CSV table of C-alpha atoms in Angstrom, one decimal:
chain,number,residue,atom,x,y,z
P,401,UNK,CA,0.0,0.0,0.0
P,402,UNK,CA,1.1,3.5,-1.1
P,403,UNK,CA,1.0,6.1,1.2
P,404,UNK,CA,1.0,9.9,0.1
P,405,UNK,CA,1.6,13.1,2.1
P,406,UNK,CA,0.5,16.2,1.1
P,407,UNK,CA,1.7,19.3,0.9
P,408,UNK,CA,4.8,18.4,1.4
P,409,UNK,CA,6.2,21.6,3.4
P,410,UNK,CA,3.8,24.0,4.6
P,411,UNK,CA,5.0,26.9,6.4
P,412,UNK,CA,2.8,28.6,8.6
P,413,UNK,CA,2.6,31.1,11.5
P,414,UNK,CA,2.4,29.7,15.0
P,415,UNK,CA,-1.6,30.1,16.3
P,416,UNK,CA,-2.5,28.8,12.4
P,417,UNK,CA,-4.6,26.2,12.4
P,418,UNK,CA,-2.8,23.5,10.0
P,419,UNK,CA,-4.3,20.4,7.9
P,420,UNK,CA,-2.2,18.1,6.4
P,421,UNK,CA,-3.3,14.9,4.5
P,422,UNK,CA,-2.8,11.2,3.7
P,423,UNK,CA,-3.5,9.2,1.0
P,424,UNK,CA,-3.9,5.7,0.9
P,425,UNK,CA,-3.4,3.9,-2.4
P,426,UNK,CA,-6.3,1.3,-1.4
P,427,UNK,CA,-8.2,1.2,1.7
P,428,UNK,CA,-6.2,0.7,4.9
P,429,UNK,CA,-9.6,1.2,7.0
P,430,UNK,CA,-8.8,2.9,9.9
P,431,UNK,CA,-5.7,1.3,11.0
P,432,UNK,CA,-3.5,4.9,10.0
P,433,UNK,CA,-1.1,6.7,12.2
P,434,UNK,CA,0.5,9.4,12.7
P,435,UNK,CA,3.6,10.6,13.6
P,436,UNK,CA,5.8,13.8,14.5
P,437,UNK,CA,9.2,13.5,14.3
P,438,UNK,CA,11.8,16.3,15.5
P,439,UNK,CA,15.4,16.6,14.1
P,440,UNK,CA,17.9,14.2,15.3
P,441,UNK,CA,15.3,12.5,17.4
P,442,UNK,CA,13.0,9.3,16.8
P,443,UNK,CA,9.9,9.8,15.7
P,444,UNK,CA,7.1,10.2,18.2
P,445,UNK,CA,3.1,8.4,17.8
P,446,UNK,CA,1.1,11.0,17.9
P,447,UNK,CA,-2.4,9.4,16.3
P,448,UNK,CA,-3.2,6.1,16.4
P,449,UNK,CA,-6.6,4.4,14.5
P,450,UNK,CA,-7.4,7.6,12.6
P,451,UNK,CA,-8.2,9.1,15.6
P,452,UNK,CA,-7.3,8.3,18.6
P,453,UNK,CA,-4.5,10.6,20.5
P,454,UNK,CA,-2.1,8.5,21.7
P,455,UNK,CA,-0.9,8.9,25.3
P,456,UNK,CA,0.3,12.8,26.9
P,457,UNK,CA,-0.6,14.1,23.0
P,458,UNK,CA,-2.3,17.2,23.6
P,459,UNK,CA,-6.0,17.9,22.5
P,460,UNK,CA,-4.6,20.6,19.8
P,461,UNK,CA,-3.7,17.4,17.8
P,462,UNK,CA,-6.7,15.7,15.9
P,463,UNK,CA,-6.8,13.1,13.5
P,464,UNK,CA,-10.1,12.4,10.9
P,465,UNK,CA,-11.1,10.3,8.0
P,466,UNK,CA,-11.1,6.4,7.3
P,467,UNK,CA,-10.7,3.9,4.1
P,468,UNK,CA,-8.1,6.0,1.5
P,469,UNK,CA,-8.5,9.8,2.7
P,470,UNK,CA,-7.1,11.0,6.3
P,471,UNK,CA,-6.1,14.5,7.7
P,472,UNK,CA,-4.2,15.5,11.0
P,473,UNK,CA,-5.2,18.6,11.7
P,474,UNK,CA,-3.4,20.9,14.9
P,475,UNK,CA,-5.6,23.6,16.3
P,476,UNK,CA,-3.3,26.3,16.7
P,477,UNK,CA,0.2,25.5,16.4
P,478,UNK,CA,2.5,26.3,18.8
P,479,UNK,CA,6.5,26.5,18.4
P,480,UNK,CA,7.5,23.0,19.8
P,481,UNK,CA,4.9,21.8,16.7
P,482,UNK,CA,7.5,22.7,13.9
P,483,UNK,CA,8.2,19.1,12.8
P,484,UNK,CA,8.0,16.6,9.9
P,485,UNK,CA,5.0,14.9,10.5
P,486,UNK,CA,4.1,11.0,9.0
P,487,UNK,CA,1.3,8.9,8.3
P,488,UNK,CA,1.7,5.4,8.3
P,489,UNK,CA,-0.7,2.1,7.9
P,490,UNK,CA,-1.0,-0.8,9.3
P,491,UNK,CA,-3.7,-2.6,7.6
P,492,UNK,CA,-1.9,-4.8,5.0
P,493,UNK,CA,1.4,-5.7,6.0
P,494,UNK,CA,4.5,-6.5,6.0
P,495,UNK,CA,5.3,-4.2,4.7
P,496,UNK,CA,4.5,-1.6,7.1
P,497,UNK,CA,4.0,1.5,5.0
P,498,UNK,CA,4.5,5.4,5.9
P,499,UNK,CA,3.9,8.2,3.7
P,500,UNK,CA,6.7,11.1,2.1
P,501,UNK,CA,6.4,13.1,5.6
P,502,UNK,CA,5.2,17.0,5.5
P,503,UNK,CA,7.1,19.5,7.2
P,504,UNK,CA,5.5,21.8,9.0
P,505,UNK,CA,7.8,25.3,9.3
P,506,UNK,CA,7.9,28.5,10.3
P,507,UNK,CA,6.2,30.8,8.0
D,214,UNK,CA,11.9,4.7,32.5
D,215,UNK,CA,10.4,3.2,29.2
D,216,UNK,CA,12.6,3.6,26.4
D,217,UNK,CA,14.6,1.5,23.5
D,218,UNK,CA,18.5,2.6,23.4
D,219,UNK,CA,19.9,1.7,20.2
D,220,UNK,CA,23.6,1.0,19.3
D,221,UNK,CA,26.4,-0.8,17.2
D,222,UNK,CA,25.9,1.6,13.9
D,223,UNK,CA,29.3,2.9,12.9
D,224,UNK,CA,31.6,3.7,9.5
D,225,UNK,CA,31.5,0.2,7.4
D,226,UNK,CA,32.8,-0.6,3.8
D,227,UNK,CA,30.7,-1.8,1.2
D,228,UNK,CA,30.1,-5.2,1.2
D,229,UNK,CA,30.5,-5.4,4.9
D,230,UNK,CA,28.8,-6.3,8.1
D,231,UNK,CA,27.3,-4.8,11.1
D,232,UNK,CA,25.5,-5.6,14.1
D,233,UNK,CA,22.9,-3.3,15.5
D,234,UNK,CA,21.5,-3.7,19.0
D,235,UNK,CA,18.7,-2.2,20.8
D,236,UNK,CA,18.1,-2.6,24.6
D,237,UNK,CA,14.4,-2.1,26.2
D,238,UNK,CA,13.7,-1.0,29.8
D,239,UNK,CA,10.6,-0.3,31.8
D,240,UNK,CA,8.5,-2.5,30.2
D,241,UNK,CA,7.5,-6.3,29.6
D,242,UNK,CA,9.7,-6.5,26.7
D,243,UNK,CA,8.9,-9.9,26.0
D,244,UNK,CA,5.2,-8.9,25.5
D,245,UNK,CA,5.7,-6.9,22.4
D,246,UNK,CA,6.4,-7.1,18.9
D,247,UNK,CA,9.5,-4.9,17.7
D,248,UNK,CA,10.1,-3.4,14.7
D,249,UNK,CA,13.6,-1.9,13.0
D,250,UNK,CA,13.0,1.4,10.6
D,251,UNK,CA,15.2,3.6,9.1
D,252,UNK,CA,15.7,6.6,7.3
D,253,UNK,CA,18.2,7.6,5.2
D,254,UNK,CA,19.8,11.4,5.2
D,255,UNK,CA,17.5,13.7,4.5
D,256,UNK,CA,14.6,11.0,3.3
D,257,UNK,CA,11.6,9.8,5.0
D,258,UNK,CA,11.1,6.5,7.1
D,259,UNK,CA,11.2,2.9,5.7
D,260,UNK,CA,10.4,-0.2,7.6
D,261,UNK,CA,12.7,-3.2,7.5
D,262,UNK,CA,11.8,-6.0,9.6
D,263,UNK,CA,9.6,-6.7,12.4
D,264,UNK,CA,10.0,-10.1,15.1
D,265,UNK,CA,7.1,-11.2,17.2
D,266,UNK,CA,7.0,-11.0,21.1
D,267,UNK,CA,8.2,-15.0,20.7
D,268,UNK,CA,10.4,-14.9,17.4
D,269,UNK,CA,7.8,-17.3,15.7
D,270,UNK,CA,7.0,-14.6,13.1
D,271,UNK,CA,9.6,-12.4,11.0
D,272,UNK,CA,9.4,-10.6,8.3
D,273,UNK,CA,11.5,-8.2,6.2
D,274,UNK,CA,11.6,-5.7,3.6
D,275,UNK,CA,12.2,-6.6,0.0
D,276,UNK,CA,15.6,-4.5,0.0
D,277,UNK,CA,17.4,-6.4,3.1
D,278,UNK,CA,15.8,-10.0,2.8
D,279,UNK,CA,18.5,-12.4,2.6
D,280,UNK,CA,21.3,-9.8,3.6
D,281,UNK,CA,19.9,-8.7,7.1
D,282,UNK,CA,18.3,-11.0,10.3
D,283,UNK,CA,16.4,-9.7,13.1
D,284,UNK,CA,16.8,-11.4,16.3
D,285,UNK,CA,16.0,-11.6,20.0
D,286,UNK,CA,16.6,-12.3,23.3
D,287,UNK,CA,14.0,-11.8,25.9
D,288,UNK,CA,16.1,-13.0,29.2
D,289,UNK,CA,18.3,-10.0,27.9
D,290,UNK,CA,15.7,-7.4,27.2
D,291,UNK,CA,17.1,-7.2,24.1
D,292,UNK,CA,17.0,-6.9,20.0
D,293,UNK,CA,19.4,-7.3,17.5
D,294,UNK,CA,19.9,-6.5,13.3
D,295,UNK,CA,22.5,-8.4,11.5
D,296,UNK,CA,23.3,-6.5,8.7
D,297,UNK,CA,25.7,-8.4,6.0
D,298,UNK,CA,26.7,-7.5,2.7
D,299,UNK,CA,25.8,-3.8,2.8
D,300,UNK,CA,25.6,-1.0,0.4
D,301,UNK,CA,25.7,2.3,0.0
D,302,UNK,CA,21.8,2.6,0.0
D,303,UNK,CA,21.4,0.6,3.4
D,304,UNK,CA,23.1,4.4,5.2
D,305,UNK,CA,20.7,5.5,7.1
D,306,UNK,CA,19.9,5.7,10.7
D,307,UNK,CA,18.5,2.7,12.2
D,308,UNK,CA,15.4,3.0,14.4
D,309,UNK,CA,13.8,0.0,16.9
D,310,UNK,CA,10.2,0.6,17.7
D,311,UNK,CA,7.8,-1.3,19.5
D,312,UNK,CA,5.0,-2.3,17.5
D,313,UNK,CA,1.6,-1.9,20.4
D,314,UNK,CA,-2.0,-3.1,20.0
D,315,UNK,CA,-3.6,-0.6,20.9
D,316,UNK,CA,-7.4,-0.1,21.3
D,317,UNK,CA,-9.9,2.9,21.3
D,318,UNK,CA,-13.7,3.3,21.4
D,319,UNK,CA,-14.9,1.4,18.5
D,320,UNK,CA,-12.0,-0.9,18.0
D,321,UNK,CA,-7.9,-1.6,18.3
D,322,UNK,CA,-5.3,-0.8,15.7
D,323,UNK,CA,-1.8,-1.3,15.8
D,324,UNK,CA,0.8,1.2,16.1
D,325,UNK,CA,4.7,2.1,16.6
D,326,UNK,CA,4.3,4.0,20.2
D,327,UNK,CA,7.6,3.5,21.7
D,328,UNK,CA,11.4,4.4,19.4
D,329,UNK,CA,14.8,4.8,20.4
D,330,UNK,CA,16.7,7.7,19.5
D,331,UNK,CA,18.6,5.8,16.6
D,332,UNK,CA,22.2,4.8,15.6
D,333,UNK,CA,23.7,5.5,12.7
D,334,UNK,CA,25.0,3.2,9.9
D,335,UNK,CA,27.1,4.7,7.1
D,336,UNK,CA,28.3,2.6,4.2
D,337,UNK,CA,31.4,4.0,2.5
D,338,UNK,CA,34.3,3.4,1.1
């Protein structure tokens, strides 16, 4: 299964709301995470089953949609949100798939 | 504390080998499932293998199978990567992740909720 990010960078201003999206190349029901990932650190779950926050993720952090089409949106960002974020499925594996990433930076 | 410590990357020629290790504390590590990703400079994640809580199911990516082996030892809280023959493209840092089942109101999904930090493995003449 294919996995696609999109935009690829976004820059925005910190307070934004931000929406980024994942693609699915064929349904992966709702077994999509998320992920943020910080530079030279591992990447951290943020969204697990479409959307369900994972444990200490703040409420600012959503994540929607099922089947092909999902979206992690953050309320209003805040500066330690400036990250590459994934996506990543678990439906049809191995392989484990994640998408391109999107990097979220300041505008 | 919880965490996965990773080590063994390093400087290695191509055509080499290379043993990657990653230790797990503060949790029932022979419970879970682990997984090993990496990313290569500047480049997104890729998965490359995954062992069950028991060993009895392993699986690899396409671009490692038959060059790298995943192992375990639970009485040492503890995972290793064989990595043989490697090539320029395997450079990247190498991630181990614990692969959770993890439910929520209307059902359970699985999910990569615990990484190390990463050691680095670069291939070069």
């Amino acid at each position: 299964i294919v996995m696609t990010q999109s935009p690829a960078t976004l820059s925005v201003s910190p307070g934004e709301r931000v929406t980024l999206s994942c693609r699915a190349s064929q349904t992966v029901s709702r077994n999509l995470a998320w992920y943020q990932q910080k530079p030279g650190q591992g990447p951290r779950l943020l969204i697990y089953g479409a959307s369900t926050r994972a444990t200490g993720i703040p409420a600012r952090f959503s994540g929607s949609g099922s089947g092909t089409e999902f979206t992690l949106t953050i309320s209003s960002l805040q500066s330690e949100d400036f990250a590459v974020y994934y996506c990543q499925q678990s439906h049809n594996w191995p392989p484990l798939t994640f998408g391109g990433g999107t990097k979220v930076e300041i505008k | 504390e919880v965490q996965l410590v990773e080590s063994g990357g390093g400087l290695v020629q191509p055509g080499g080998s290379l043993r990657l290790s990653c230790a797990a504390s503060g949790f029932p590590f022979s419970s879970y499932t682990i997984n090993w990703v990496r990313q290569a400079p500047g480049k997104g994640l890729e998965w490359v293998s995954h062992i069950s809580s028991s060993s009895n199911a392993i699986y690899y990516a396409d671009s490692v199978r038959g060059r790298f082996t995943i192992s375990r030892d639970n009485a040492k809280n503890s995972l290793s990567l064989q990595m043989n023959s490697l090539r320029a493209e395997d450079t990247a840092v190498y991630f181990c992740a614990r692969y959770s089942h993890l439910t929520f109101l209307t059902g359970a999904s699985y999910a990569l909720d615990l990484w190390g930090q990463g050691t680095t493995v670069t291939v070069s003449s």
